[in-house]
Amino acid sequence: MCLAVPMKLTKVASDKLSGSAEFDGIERDVNLSLIEKPRVGDYVIIHAGFAIEKFNAKEAKIQLELFREITEAVGLKKNMI
Amino acid sequence: MKYIDEFRNSDTANALSRQIHELSSELPGQITIMEVCGTHTMAIAKFAIRSLLPEKIRLVSGPGCPVCVTPAGYIDAAIELAGDGKTIVTFADMINVPGTSSSLSKTRSSGAKVETCYSPEAAVETALKNPGTEIVFLAVGFETTIGPVTSIVARASAEKIRNVSILTSFKLIPPAMEALSSDKELKIDSFLCPAHVSAIIGAKAYEPYVEKYQKPCVIAGFEPLDILSGIKMILQQIIKGEARVENNYSRVVKYEGNQRAVSFIYKYLECSDACWRGLGMIPASGLSLKKEYHGFDAEKRFGIRISNRAENKGCRCGDVLKGKIIPSQCPLFAKTCTPEKPAGPCMVSSEGTCSAYYKYMR
Ligand code: SF4
């Protein structure tokens, strides 16, 4: 019951309390009352029909970059052995 | 899928596994890491994370599945309400959880109204469509779920919808971690903290706890790379003799959490003691409706009592939830207890430890 997934906002109502979000080709109505300033195009984490937090794409990129460096560094080490 | 597949890269997983193996040679002995959240338990089993770790690292599962920690007495109360003509609306996982002698699905087969839903908003919709019927939503969940469920009360009180109420059994994660840490029998060295609970309460929520118990706490997402890099961070802290809160899921979790959600929750709810299946009563580990919202509290409204009756005989969920045993050490596991015919709640929910072991690790 705790399932939560990142979805992209496709619609935001004018009162910013509800909207629609898309994930893997599936669109569904979402309640946006628990997050600040939702905007179309934002990624949000959806749980039980509610956006519970915004997704920070910048932080995701930093982490993926770090993973790339780790993979390369370890790969290099493998080659040195 | 964007922001999911990238965190499942197998080259990086192998690289992290290699780094973890190297680091583990600096550990003084075996260490035990508890993953508090059921979604971590499921992901660790599904992605075979244990096979990427050295023997020195022991992963144990904690009480992080809201369905599993809901006491039998709560299920009994829900069954009583259903038998009394109320319509029960609930997350689907709840209906097979055994109460003392029955379950909601059995009650439903004998004619009671039990509806399952994805979003708690369904409870209000059902109430509006059936003005002559009392609708009771089974309000279980951790910090992540509490906001969505509380929205039932917010909307019902704003729109004066009088035929809907909630039967609360909300639970809070940090007090449970505290209870587990002060249990001398359990030797937990560190915690992998839940992703989406932390999205609500923020990294700062674990600080007082880390200060008191000096155990590293690392918040991690649910993808394999999140979990492996989280474990690596824990090792680094242990090797350096440190104990800090680290946020390895900064793409969602902020230091201060989701303050809008937190203030929404505390507008309607206040801290209370709560009974956890398997762990017993933990002070200040639950949330109940404030006095002014007691009209929406099913327990108060219908005068029922949730008893802390004994749990099912033979089921060792209590020990599983504390990380004392692994499911295969329970004599009923995969014999008389299976997902089709669960003897205990840990086998029911898809995030339950016994169910994760049954599905992926038999
Ligand atoms: S295997 Fe079944 S009976 Fe045993 S602890 Fe798990 S849920 Fe309980």
Tab-separated table of C-alpha atoms and ligand atoms in Angstrom:
chain	number	residue	atom	x	y	z
A	1	MET	CA	0.000	0.000	0.000
A	2	CYS	CA	2.990	2.298	0.253
A	3	LEU	CA	3.728	2.271	-3.445
A	4	ALA	CA	4.796	5.674	-4.739
A	5	VAL	CA	6.081	6.530	-8.205
A	6	PRO	CA	7.488	9.577	-10.001
A	7	MET	CA	4.921	10.938	-12.463
A	8	LYS	CA	4.958	13.967	-14.727
A	9	LEU	CA	2.242	16.580	-14.253
A	10	THR	CA	0.247	17.067	-17.428
A	11	LYS	CA	-2.539	19.268	-16.047
A	12	VAL	CA	-2.860	21.576	-13.057
A	13	ALA	CA	-6.248	23.053	-12.128
A	14	SER	CA	-6.435	26.833	-11.627
A	15	ASP	CA	-6.748	26.431	-7.822
A	16	LYS	CA	-3.590	24.210	-7.975
A	17	LEU	CA	-5.254	21.611	-5.758
A	18	SER	CA	-5.769	18.924	-8.379
A	19	GLY	CA	-4.548	17.886	-11.804
A	20	SER	CA	-3.436	14.956	-13.934
A	21	ALA	CA	-0.142	13.130	-14.115
A	22	GLU	CA	1.386	10.644	-16.499
A	23	PHE	CA	3.594	7.593	-15.948
A	24	ASP	CA	4.593	5.054	-18.554
A	25	GLY	CA	1.778	6.114	-20.876
A	26	ILE	CA	-0.875	5.978	-18.155
A	27	GLU	CA	-2.579	9.202	-17.130
A	28	ARG	CA	-4.513	9.631	-13.906
A	29	ASP	CA	-6.170	12.302	-11.769
A	30	VAL	CA	-4.033	13.426	-8.872
A	31	ASN	CA	-4.627	15.501	-5.774
A	32	LEU	CA	-2.021	18.271	-5.477
A	33	SER	CA	-3.122	19.836	-2.176
A	34	LEU	CA	-0.092	18.564	-0.218
A	35	ILE	CA	2.621	20.204	-2.356
A	36	GLU	CA	3.673	23.793	-2.996
A	37	LYS	CA	3.245	25.443	-6.402
A	38	PRO	CA	2.735	22.493	-8.746
A	39	ARG	CA	3.430	23.251	-12.424
A	40	VAL	CA	2.775	21.335	-15.617
A	41	GLY	CA	5.954	19.434	-16.534
A	42	ASP	CA	7.064	18.964	-12.896
A	43	TYR	CA	7.855	15.440	-11.784
A	44	VAL	CA	6.080	14.567	-8.547
A	45	ILE	CA	5.951	11.486	-6.330
A	46	ILE	CA	2.439	10.081	-6.338
A	47	HIS	CA	1.147	7.958	-3.487
A	48	ALA	CA	-2.497	6.877	-3.017
A	49	GLY	CA	-3.610	9.436	-5.597
A	50	PHE	CA	-1.788	12.335	-3.900
A	51	ALA	CA	1.395	14.137	-4.890
A	52	ILE	CA	3.427	13.896	-1.691
A	53	GLU	CA	6.536	15.763	-2.831
A	54	LYS	CA	8.097	17.338	-5.874
A	55	PHE	CA	10.923	15.565	-7.617
A	56	ASN	CA	14.165	17.506	-7.894
A	57	ALA	CA	15.602	16.796	-11.365
A	58	LYS	CA	18.802	18.735	-10.592
A	59	GLU	CA	19.585	16.514	-7.597
A	60	ALA	CA	18.834	13.407	-9.688
A	61	LYS	CA	21.340	14.545	-12.299
A	62	ILE	CA	24.054	15.161	-9.695
A	63	GLN	CA	23.543	11.679	-8.275
A	64	LEU	CA	23.587	10.010	-11.697
A	65	GLU	CA	26.796	11.847	-12.530
A	66	LEU	CA	28.325	10.513	-9.322
A	67	PHE	CA	27.270	6.991	-10.260
A	68	ARG	CA	28.848	7.422	-13.686
A	69	GLU	CA	32.130	8.449	-12.050
A	70	ILE	CA	32.035	5.458	-9.693
A	71	THR	CA	31.384	3.060	-12.568
A	72	GLU	CA	34.273	4.522	-14.529
A	73	ALA	CA	36.662	4.574	-11.584
A	74	VAL	CA	35.949	0.968	-10.643
A	75	GLY	CA	36.044	-0.047	-14.308
A	76	LEU	CA	39.479	1.571	-14.622
A	77	LYS	CA	40.695	-0.270	-11.558
A	78	LYS	CA	39.473	-3.524	-13.050
A	79	ASN	CA	41.571	-2.846	-16.133
A	80	MET	CA	44.669	-2.116	-14.047
A	81	ILE	CA	44.579	-5.493	-12.261
B	1	MET	CA	11.202	4.871	-17.585
B	2	LYS	CA	12.667	8.207	-16.686
B	3	TYR	CA	14.207	8.439	-13.207
B	4	ILE	CA	13.740	4.719	-12.623
B	5	ASP	CA	15.792	2.823	-15.198
B	6	GLU	CA	18.853	5.033	-14.647
B	7	PHE	CA	18.902	3.917	-11.018
B	8	ARG	CA	18.978	0.241	-12.009
B	9	ASN	CA	22.181	0.274	-14.088
B	10	SER	CA	23.890	-3.079	-13.538
B	11	ASP	CA	27.451	-1.831	-14.250
B	12	THR	CA	27.086	0.748	-11.505
B	13	ALA	CA	25.509	-1.840	-9.192
B	14	ASN	CA	28.565	-4.084	-9.705
B	15	ALA	CA	30.925	-1.160	-9.178
B	16	LEU	CA	29.186	-0.235	-5.920
B	17	SER	CA	29.202	-3.872	-4.824
B	18	ARG	CA	32.953	-3.979	-5.417
B	19	GLN	CA	33.502	-0.817	-3.396
B	20	ILE	CA	31.376	-2.238	-0.579
B	21	HIS	CA	33.451	-5.450	-0.569
B	22	GLU	CA	36.665	-3.415	-0.393
B	23	LEU	CA	35.338	-1.228	2.414
B	24	SER	CA	34.063	-4.196	4.399
B	25	SER	CA	37.623	-5.435	4.937
B	26	GLU	CA	38.053	-2.419	7.223
B	27	LEU	CA	35.061	-3.356	9.382
B	28	PRO	CA	35.892	-4.687	12.838
B	29	GLY	CA	33.317	-7.514	12.527
B	30	GLN	CA	29.868	-8.289	11.223
B	31	ILE	CA	27.457	-5.374	11.117
B	32	THR	CA	23.662	-5.396	11.110
B	33	ILE	CA	21.732	-2.868	9.077
B	34	MET	CA	17.979	-2.657	9.482
B	35	GLU	CA	15.880	-1.498	6.572
B	36	VAL	CA	12.893	-0.014	8.342
B	37	CYS	CA	10.633	0.212	5.329
B	38	GLY	CA	8.733	-2.638	3.671
B	39	THR	CA	9.317	-1.218	0.213
B	40	HIS	CA	13.067	-1.534	0.861
B	41	THR	CA	12.512	-5.131	2.025
B	42	MET	CA	10.707	-5.884	-1.222
B	43	ALA	CA	13.329	-4.158	-3.391
B	44	ILE	CA	16.236	-5.890	-1.591
B	45	ALA	CA	14.604	-9.263	-2.257
B	46	LYS	CA	13.508	-8.460	-5.814
B	47	PHE	CA	16.891	-7.148	-6.968
B	48	ALA	CA	18.846	-9.804	-5.017
B	49	ILE	CA	20.845	-7.094	-3.225
B	50	ARG	CA	22.092	-9.557	-0.600
B	51	SER	CA	23.960	-11.491	-3.285
B	52	LEU	CA	25.993	-8.332	-3.999
B	53	LEU	CA	27.082	-7.886	-0.382
B	54	PRO	CA	29.884	-9.486	1.614
B	55	GLU	CA	28.959	-11.833	4.469
B	56	LYS	CA	30.054	-9.258	6.984
B	57	ILE	CA	26.958	-7.195	6.185
B	58	ARG	CA	23.721	-8.503	7.597
B	59	LEU	CA	20.504	-6.890	6.391
B	60	VAL	CA	17.450	-7.314	8.593
B	61	SER	CA	13.927	-6.135	7.935
B	62	GLY	CA	12.062	-3.933	10.367
B	63	PRO	CA	8.473	-3.037	11.169
B	64	GLY	CA	8.027	-0.859	8.092
B	65	CYS	CA	4.842	-2.221	6.606
B	66	PRO	CA	1.736	-0.491	7.955
B	67	VAL	CA	-0.474	-3.468	7.192
B	68	CYS	CA	1.832	-5.847	9.073
B	69	VAL	CA	1.980	-3.746	12.231
B	70	THR	CA	-1.777	-3.214	12.476
B	71	PRO	CA	-2.915	-5.191	15.530
B	72	ALA	CA	-5.454	-8.010	15.303
B	73	GLY	CA	-7.760	-6.025	17.630
B	74	TYR	CA	-8.002	-3.281	15.012
B	75	ILE	CA	-9.088	-5.780	12.350
B	76	ASP	CA	-11.626	-7.173	14.832
B	77	ALA	CA	-13.052	-3.651	15.323
B	78	ALA	CA	-13.317	-3.141	11.543
B	79	ILE	CA	-15.078	-6.508	11.206
B	80	GLU	CA	-17.467	-5.496	13.995
B	81	LEU	CA	-18.320	-2.235	12.192
B	82	ALA	CA	-18.848	-4.061	8.890
B	83	GLY	CA	-21.090	-6.598	10.624
B	84	ASP	CA	-23.073	-3.709	12.035
B	85	GLY	CA	-24.042	-2.405	8.576
B	86	LYS	CA	-21.345	0.208	8.018
B	87	THR	CA	-19.592	0.279	4.656
B	88	ILE	CA	-15.851	-0.220	5.098
B	89	VAL	CA	-13.579	1.437	2.547
B	90	THR	CA	-9.934	0.395	2.677
B	91	PHE	CA	-6.650	-0.075	0.859
B	92	ALA	CA	-6.807	-3.536	-0.709
B	93	ASP	CA	-3.929	-5.007	1.330
B	94	MET	CA	-5.984	-4.812	4.511
B	95	ILE	CA	-8.768	-7.181	3.598
B	96	ASN	CA	-6.825	-10.417	4.004
B	97	VAL	CA	-5.120	-9.474	7.261
B	98	PRO	CA	-6.180	-11.972	9.905
B	99	GLY	CA	-7.991	-10.591	12.943
B	100	THR	CA	-8.412	-12.788	16.026
B	101	SER	CA	-10.749	-15.185	14.274
B	102	SER	CA	-11.712	-13.765	10.888
B	103	SER	CA	-10.714	-11.240	8.215
B	104	LEU	CA	-12.508	-8.520	6.269
B	105	SER	CA	-12.555	-10.637	3.125
B	106	LYS	CA	-14.366	-13.439	4.989
B	107	THR	CA	-16.815	-10.902	6.398
B	108	ARG	CA	-17.382	-9.585	2.904
B	109	SER	CA	-18.178	-13.074	1.604
B	110	SER	CA	-20.879	-13.329	4.210
B	111	GLY	CA	-22.564	-10.183	2.912
B	112	ALA	CA	-20.882	-7.215	4.649
B	113	LYS	CA	-19.961	-4.190	2.550
B	114	VAL	CA	-16.180	-3.901	2.229
B	115	GLU	CA	-14.840	-1.839	-0.662
B	116	THR	CA	-11.223	-1.451	-1.674
B	117	CYS	CA	-9.739	1.700	-3.165
B	118	TYR	CA	-6.510	3.193	-4.491
B	119	SER	CA	-7.051	6.698	-3.131
B	120	PRO	CA	-8.713	7.613	0.187
B	121	GLU	CA	-10.730	10.191	-1.763
B	122	ALA	CA	-12.940	7.241	-2.736
B	123	ALA	CA	-14.337	7.166	0.817
B	124	VAL	CA	-15.783	10.676	0.455
B	125	GLU	CA	-17.181	9.875	-2.984
B	126	THR	CA	-18.871	6.753	-1.595
B	127	ALA	CA	-20.300	8.814	1.286
B	128	LEU	CA	-21.741	11.393	-1.125
B	129	LYS	CA	-23.313	8.704	-3.286
B	130	ASN	CA	-24.827	6.873	-0.304
B	131	PRO	CA	-26.173	9.549	2.033
B	132	GLY	CA	-28.080	7.056	4.191
B	133	THR	CA	-25.053	4.842	4.862
B	134	GLU	CA	-22.195	5.243	7.319
B	135	ILE	CA	-18.840	4.982	5.536
B	136	VAL	CA	-15.760	4.063	7.583
B	137	PHE	CA	-12.276	4.336	6.091
B	138	LEU	CA	-9.530	2.174	7.618
B	139	ALA	CA	-6.957	4.812	8.423
B	140	VAL	CA	-3.698	2.882	8.619
B	141	GLY	CA	-0.357	4.086	7.386
B	142	PHE	CA	2.903	5.806	8.133
B	143	GLU	CA	3.786	9.454	7.585
B	144	THR	CA	3.549	9.068	3.786
B	145	THR	CA	-0.062	7.917	3.862
B	146	ILE	CA	-1.327	9.973	6.798
B	147	GLY	CA	-1.751	13.194	4.772
B	148	PRO	CA	-3.819	11.599	1.980
B	149	VAL	CA	-6.025	9.796	4.525
B	150	THR	CA	-6.502	12.898	6.666
B	151	SER	CA	-7.836	14.675	3.595
B	152	ILE	CA	-11.051	12.672	4.172
B	153	VAL	CA	-11.598	14.534	7.440
B	154	ALA	CA	-10.556	17.872	5.935
B	155	ARG	CA	-13.056	17.582	3.120
B	156	ALA	CA	-15.864	16.074	5.184
B	157	SER	CA	-15.588	18.807	7.794
B	158	ALA	CA	-15.348	21.606	5.185
B	159	GLU	CA	-18.293	20.302	3.165
B	160	LYS	CA	-20.252	19.106	6.212
B	161	ILE	CA	-20.425	15.516	5.013
B	162	ARG	CA	-21.656	13.714	8.100
B	163	ASN	CA	-21.715	10.046	7.068
B	164	VAL	CA	-17.996	9.412	6.759
B	165	SER	CA	-15.455	8.675	9.492
B	166	ILE	CA	-12.029	7.098	9.886
B	167	LEU	CA	-10.835	4.292	12.168
B	168	THR	CA	-7.334	5.451	13.020
B	169	SER	CA	-4.258	3.317	13.514
B	170	PHE	CA	-1.636	5.718	12.148
B	171	LYS	CA	1.959	4.971	13.030
B	172	LEU	CA	5.130	7.069	13.151
B	173	ILE	CA	8.502	5.648	12.139
B	174	PRO	CA	11.093	7.489	14.313
B	175	PRO	CA	9.543	6.362	17.659
B	176	ALA	CA	9.568	2.751	16.385
B	177	MET	CA	13.260	3.102	15.500
B	178	GLU	CA	13.839	4.398	18.999
B	179	ALA	CA	12.018	1.415	20.538
B	180	LEU	CA	14.076	-1.008	18.450
B	181	SER	CA	17.324	0.722	19.356
B	182	SER	CA	16.666	0.578	23.053
B	183	ASP	CA	15.905	-3.153	22.872
B	184	LYS	CA	19.129	-4.698	24.181
B	185	GLU	CA	18.469	-8.061	22.510
B	186	LEU	CA	18.520	-6.576	19.029
B	187	LYS	CA	21.942	-5.608	17.868
B	188	ILE	CA	21.227	-3.079	15.155
B	189	ASP	CA	24.266	-1.051	14.128
B	190	SER	CA	22.607	1.245	11.640
B	191	PHE	CA	19.382	2.090	9.852
B	192	LEU	CA	18.538	2.444	6.194
B	193	CYS	CA	15.751	4.997	6.543
B	194	PRO	CA	12.583	4.957	4.433
B	195	ALA	CA	12.376	7.051	1.289
B	196	HIS	CA	8.862	8.410	1.215
B	197	VAL	CA	8.268	8.664	4.946
B	198	SER	CA	11.376	10.862	4.916
B	199	ALA	CA	9.935	12.930	2.059
B	200	ILE	CA	7.305	14.073	4.559
B	201	ILE	CA	9.278	14.344	7.825
B	202	GLY	CA	12.614	15.395	6.302
B	203	ALA	CA	16.157	14.314	7.107
B	204	LYS	CA	16.102	16.490	10.204
B	205	ALA	CA	13.534	14.223	11.892
B	206	TYR	CA	16.217	11.583	12.539
B	207	GLU	CA	18.766	13.950	14.071
B	208	PRO	CA	17.668	13.810	17.735
B	209	TYR	CA	17.552	10.067	17.426
B	210	VAL	CA	21.052	9.739	15.941
B	211	GLU	CA	22.337	12.039	18.653
B	212	LYS	CA	20.877	9.802	21.360
B	213	TYR	CA	21.729	6.336	19.992
B	214	GLN	CA	24.814	7.082	17.887
B	215	LYS	CA	23.745	4.834	15.017
B	216	PRO	CA	24.278	5.985	11.419
B	217	CYS	CA	20.998	6.702	9.598
B	218	VAL	CA	21.016	6.898	5.809
B	219	ILE	CA	17.881	7.812	3.866
B	220	ALA	CA	17.723	5.873	0.604
B	221	GLY	CA	15.408	5.565	-2.373
B	222	PHE	CA	14.003	2.233	-3.496
B	223	GLU	CA	16.044	1.525	-6.605
B	224	PRO	CA	19.024	-0.877	-6.456
B	225	LEU	CA	21.634	1.888	-6.836
B	226	ASP	CA	19.962	3.925	-4.083
B	227	ILE	CA	20.127	0.968	-1.714
B	228	LEU	CA	23.694	-0.059	-2.573
B	229	SER	CA	25.077	3.466	-2.344
B	230	GLY	CA	23.136	3.928	0.918
B	231	ILE	CA	24.822	0.813	2.333
B	232	LYS	CA	28.196	2.124	1.188
B	233	MET	CA	27.558	5.388	3.045
B	234	ILE	CA	26.698	3.453	6.204
B	235	LEU	CA	29.961	1.493	5.963
B	236	GLN	CA	31.950	4.687	5.488
B	237	GLN	CA	30.393	6.164	8.620
B	238	ILE	CA	30.980	3.019	10.695
B	239	ILE	CA	34.603	2.748	9.580
B	240	LYS	CA	35.230	6.382	10.497
B	241	GLY	CA	33.434	5.913	13.827
B	242	GLU	CA	30.791	8.465	12.894
B	243	ALA	CA	27.027	8.531	13.397
B	244	ARG	CA	25.176	11.036	11.233
B	245	VAL	CA	22.021	11.408	9.211
B	246	GLU	CA	22.835	11.276	5.510
B	247	ASN	CA	20.330	11.917	2.772
B	248	ASN	CA	21.001	9.673	-0.201
B	249	TYR	CA	17.600	10.449	-1.740
B	250	SER	CA	17.951	14.183	-2.202
B	251	ARG	CA	16.057	14.007	-5.486
B	252	VAL	CA	12.934	13.755	-3.335
B	253	VAL	CA	13.781	14.262	0.344
B	254	LYS	CA	14.530	17.743	1.680
B	255	TYR	CA	16.248	18.461	4.965
B	256	GLU	CA	13.103	20.056	6.373
B	257	GLY	CA	10.676	17.625	4.679
B	258	ASN	CA	7.341	18.598	3.166
B	259	GLN	CA	6.272	21.271	5.606
B	260	ARG	CA	2.984	21.880	3.862
B	261	ALA	CA	2.009	18.226	4.350
B	262	VAL	CA	3.232	18.217	7.957
B	263	SER	CA	1.225	21.292	8.937
B	264	PHE	CA	-1.828	19.848	7.208
B	265	ILE	CA	-1.475	16.623	9.217
B	266	TYR	CA	-1.046	18.412	12.561
B	267	LYS	CA	-4.055	20.620	11.933
B	268	TYR	CA	-6.269	17.556	12.374
B	269	LEU	CA	-4.174	15.081	14.331
B	270	GLU	CA	-2.139	14.919	17.516
B	271	CYS	CA	0.413	12.537	18.919
B	272	SER	CA	-0.802	9.498	20.853
B	273	ASP	CA	0.529	6.167	22.088
B	274	ALA	CA	0.065	3.353	19.606
B	275	CYS	CA	-0.009	-0.431	19.710
B	276	TRP	CA	2.126	-2.129	17.034
B	277	ARG	CA	1.542	-5.725	16.123
B	278	GLY	CA	4.587	-7.608	17.319
B	279	LEU	CA	6.182	-4.655	19.085
B	280	GLY	CA	3.420	-3.775	21.564
B	281	MET	CA	2.659	-0.314	22.886
B	282	ILE	CA	5.166	2.383	21.879
B	283	PRO	CA	4.739	5.791	23.519
B	284	ALA	CA	3.945	8.714	21.199
B	285	SER	CA	4.259	6.536	18.104
B	286	GLY	CA	0.810	7.199	16.668
B	287	LEU	CA	-1.500	10.012	15.647
B	288	SER	CA	-5.168	10.403	16.574
B	289	LEU	CA	-7.808	12.948	15.617
B	290	LYS	CA	-7.912	16.094	17.739
B	291	LYS	CA	-10.944	16.560	20.001
B	292	GLU	CA	-12.677	18.982	17.642
B	293	TYR	CA	-12.679	16.284	14.940
B	294	HIS	CA	-13.943	13.418	17.113
B	295	GLY	CA	-17.163	13.466	15.068
B	296	PHE	CA	-15.097	11.886	12.289
B	297	ASP	CA	-13.433	9.329	14.573
B	298	ALA	CA	-15.183	5.976	14.041
B	299	GLU	CA	-14.008	4.659	17.413
B	300	LYS	CA	-15.620	7.561	19.282
B	301	ARG	CA	-18.615	7.888	17.016
B	302	PHE	CA	-19.717	4.272	17.262
B	303	GLY	CA	-18.378	3.612	20.757
B	304	ILE	CA	-16.251	0.640	19.782
B	305	ARG	CA	-13.026	-0.386	21.461
B	306	ILE	CA	-9.858	-1.570	19.781
B	307	SER	CA	-8.488	-4.210	22.137
B	308	ASN	CA	-4.865	-5.239	22.398
B	309	ARG	CA	-5.765	-8.905	22.368
B	310	ALA	CA	-3.218	-11.676	21.923
B	311	GLU	CA	-2.027	-12.309	18.406
B	312	ASN	CA	-2.465	-15.449	16.337
B	313	LYS	CA	-0.845	-18.540	17.811
B	314	GLY	CA	2.202	-19.805	16.012
B	315	CYS	CA	2.734	-16.682	13.906
B	316	ARG	CA	6.118	-15.167	14.654
B	317	CYS	CA	5.509	-11.838	12.952
B	318	GLY	CA	6.579	-10.080	16.146
B	319	ASP	CA	10.079	-11.538	15.873
B	320	VAL	CA	10.160	-10.961	12.108
B	321	LEU	CA	9.186	-7.305	12.542
B	322	LYS	CA	11.997	-6.803	15.053
B	323	GLY	CA	14.540	-8.461	12.788
B	324	LYS	CA	15.082	-11.229	15.384
B	325	ILE	CA	14.367	-14.051	12.950
B	326	ILE	CA	14.071	-14.325	9.186
B	327	PRO	CA	10.742	-15.662	7.865
B	328	SER	CA	12.085	-19.122	7.001
B	329	GLN	CA	12.793	-19.612	10.715
B	330	CYS	CA	9.047	-19.417	11.426
B	331	PRO	CA	7.664	-22.989	11.555
B	332	LEU	CA	4.558	-21.956	9.580
B	333	PHE	CA	6.449	-20.260	6.724
B	334	ALA	CA	5.477	-21.667	3.302
B	335	LYS	CA	3.729	-24.562	5.061
B	336	THR	CA	0.472	-23.453	6.631
B	337	CYS	CA	1.264	-19.784	5.916
B	338	THR	CA	1.328	-18.683	2.271
B	339	PRO	CA	0.185	-15.508	0.468
B	340	GLU	CA	-3.013	-17.351	-0.547
B	341	LYS	CA	-3.718	-18.390	3.033
B	342	PRO	CA	-1.756	-16.050	5.305
B	343	ALA	CA	-1.504	-16.940	8.978
B	344	GLY	CA	-0.034	-13.575	9.861
B	345	PRO	CA	0.011	-10.047	8.466
B	346	CYS	CA	3.659	-10.203	7.317
B	347	MET	CA	2.533	-12.670	4.655
B	348	VAL	CA	-0.412	-10.564	3.470
B	349	SER	CA	0.912	-7.269	2.282
B	350	SER	CA	3.108	-7.109	-0.790
B	351	GLU	CA	5.589	-5.206	1.390
B	352	GLY	CA	5.497	-7.751	4.206
B	353	THR	CA	8.810	-9.431	4.982
B	354	CYS	CA	7.360	-12.966	4.850
B	355	SER	CA	5.678	-12.244	1.547
B	356	ALA	CA	8.931	-10.829	0.080
B	357	TYR	CA	10.817	-13.942	1.196
B	358	TYR	CA	8.076	-16.206	-0.149
B	359	LYS	CA	8.075	-14.548	-3.542
B	360	TYR	CA	11.800	-14.060	-4.139
B	361	MET	CA	13.905	-16.008	-1.683
B	362	ARG	CA	12.501	-19.466	-1.217
C	1	SF4	S1	5.512	-16.943	7.942
C	1	SF4	FE1	3.345	-16.448	8.362
C	1	SF4	S2	3.005	-17.184	10.415
C	1	SF4	FE2	5.217	-17.072	10.152
C	1	SF4	S3	5.783	-15.024	10.894
C	1	SF4	FE3	5.407	-14.827	8.702
C	1	SF4	S4	3.256	-14.226	8.552
C	1	SF4	FE4	3.551	-15.005	10.627
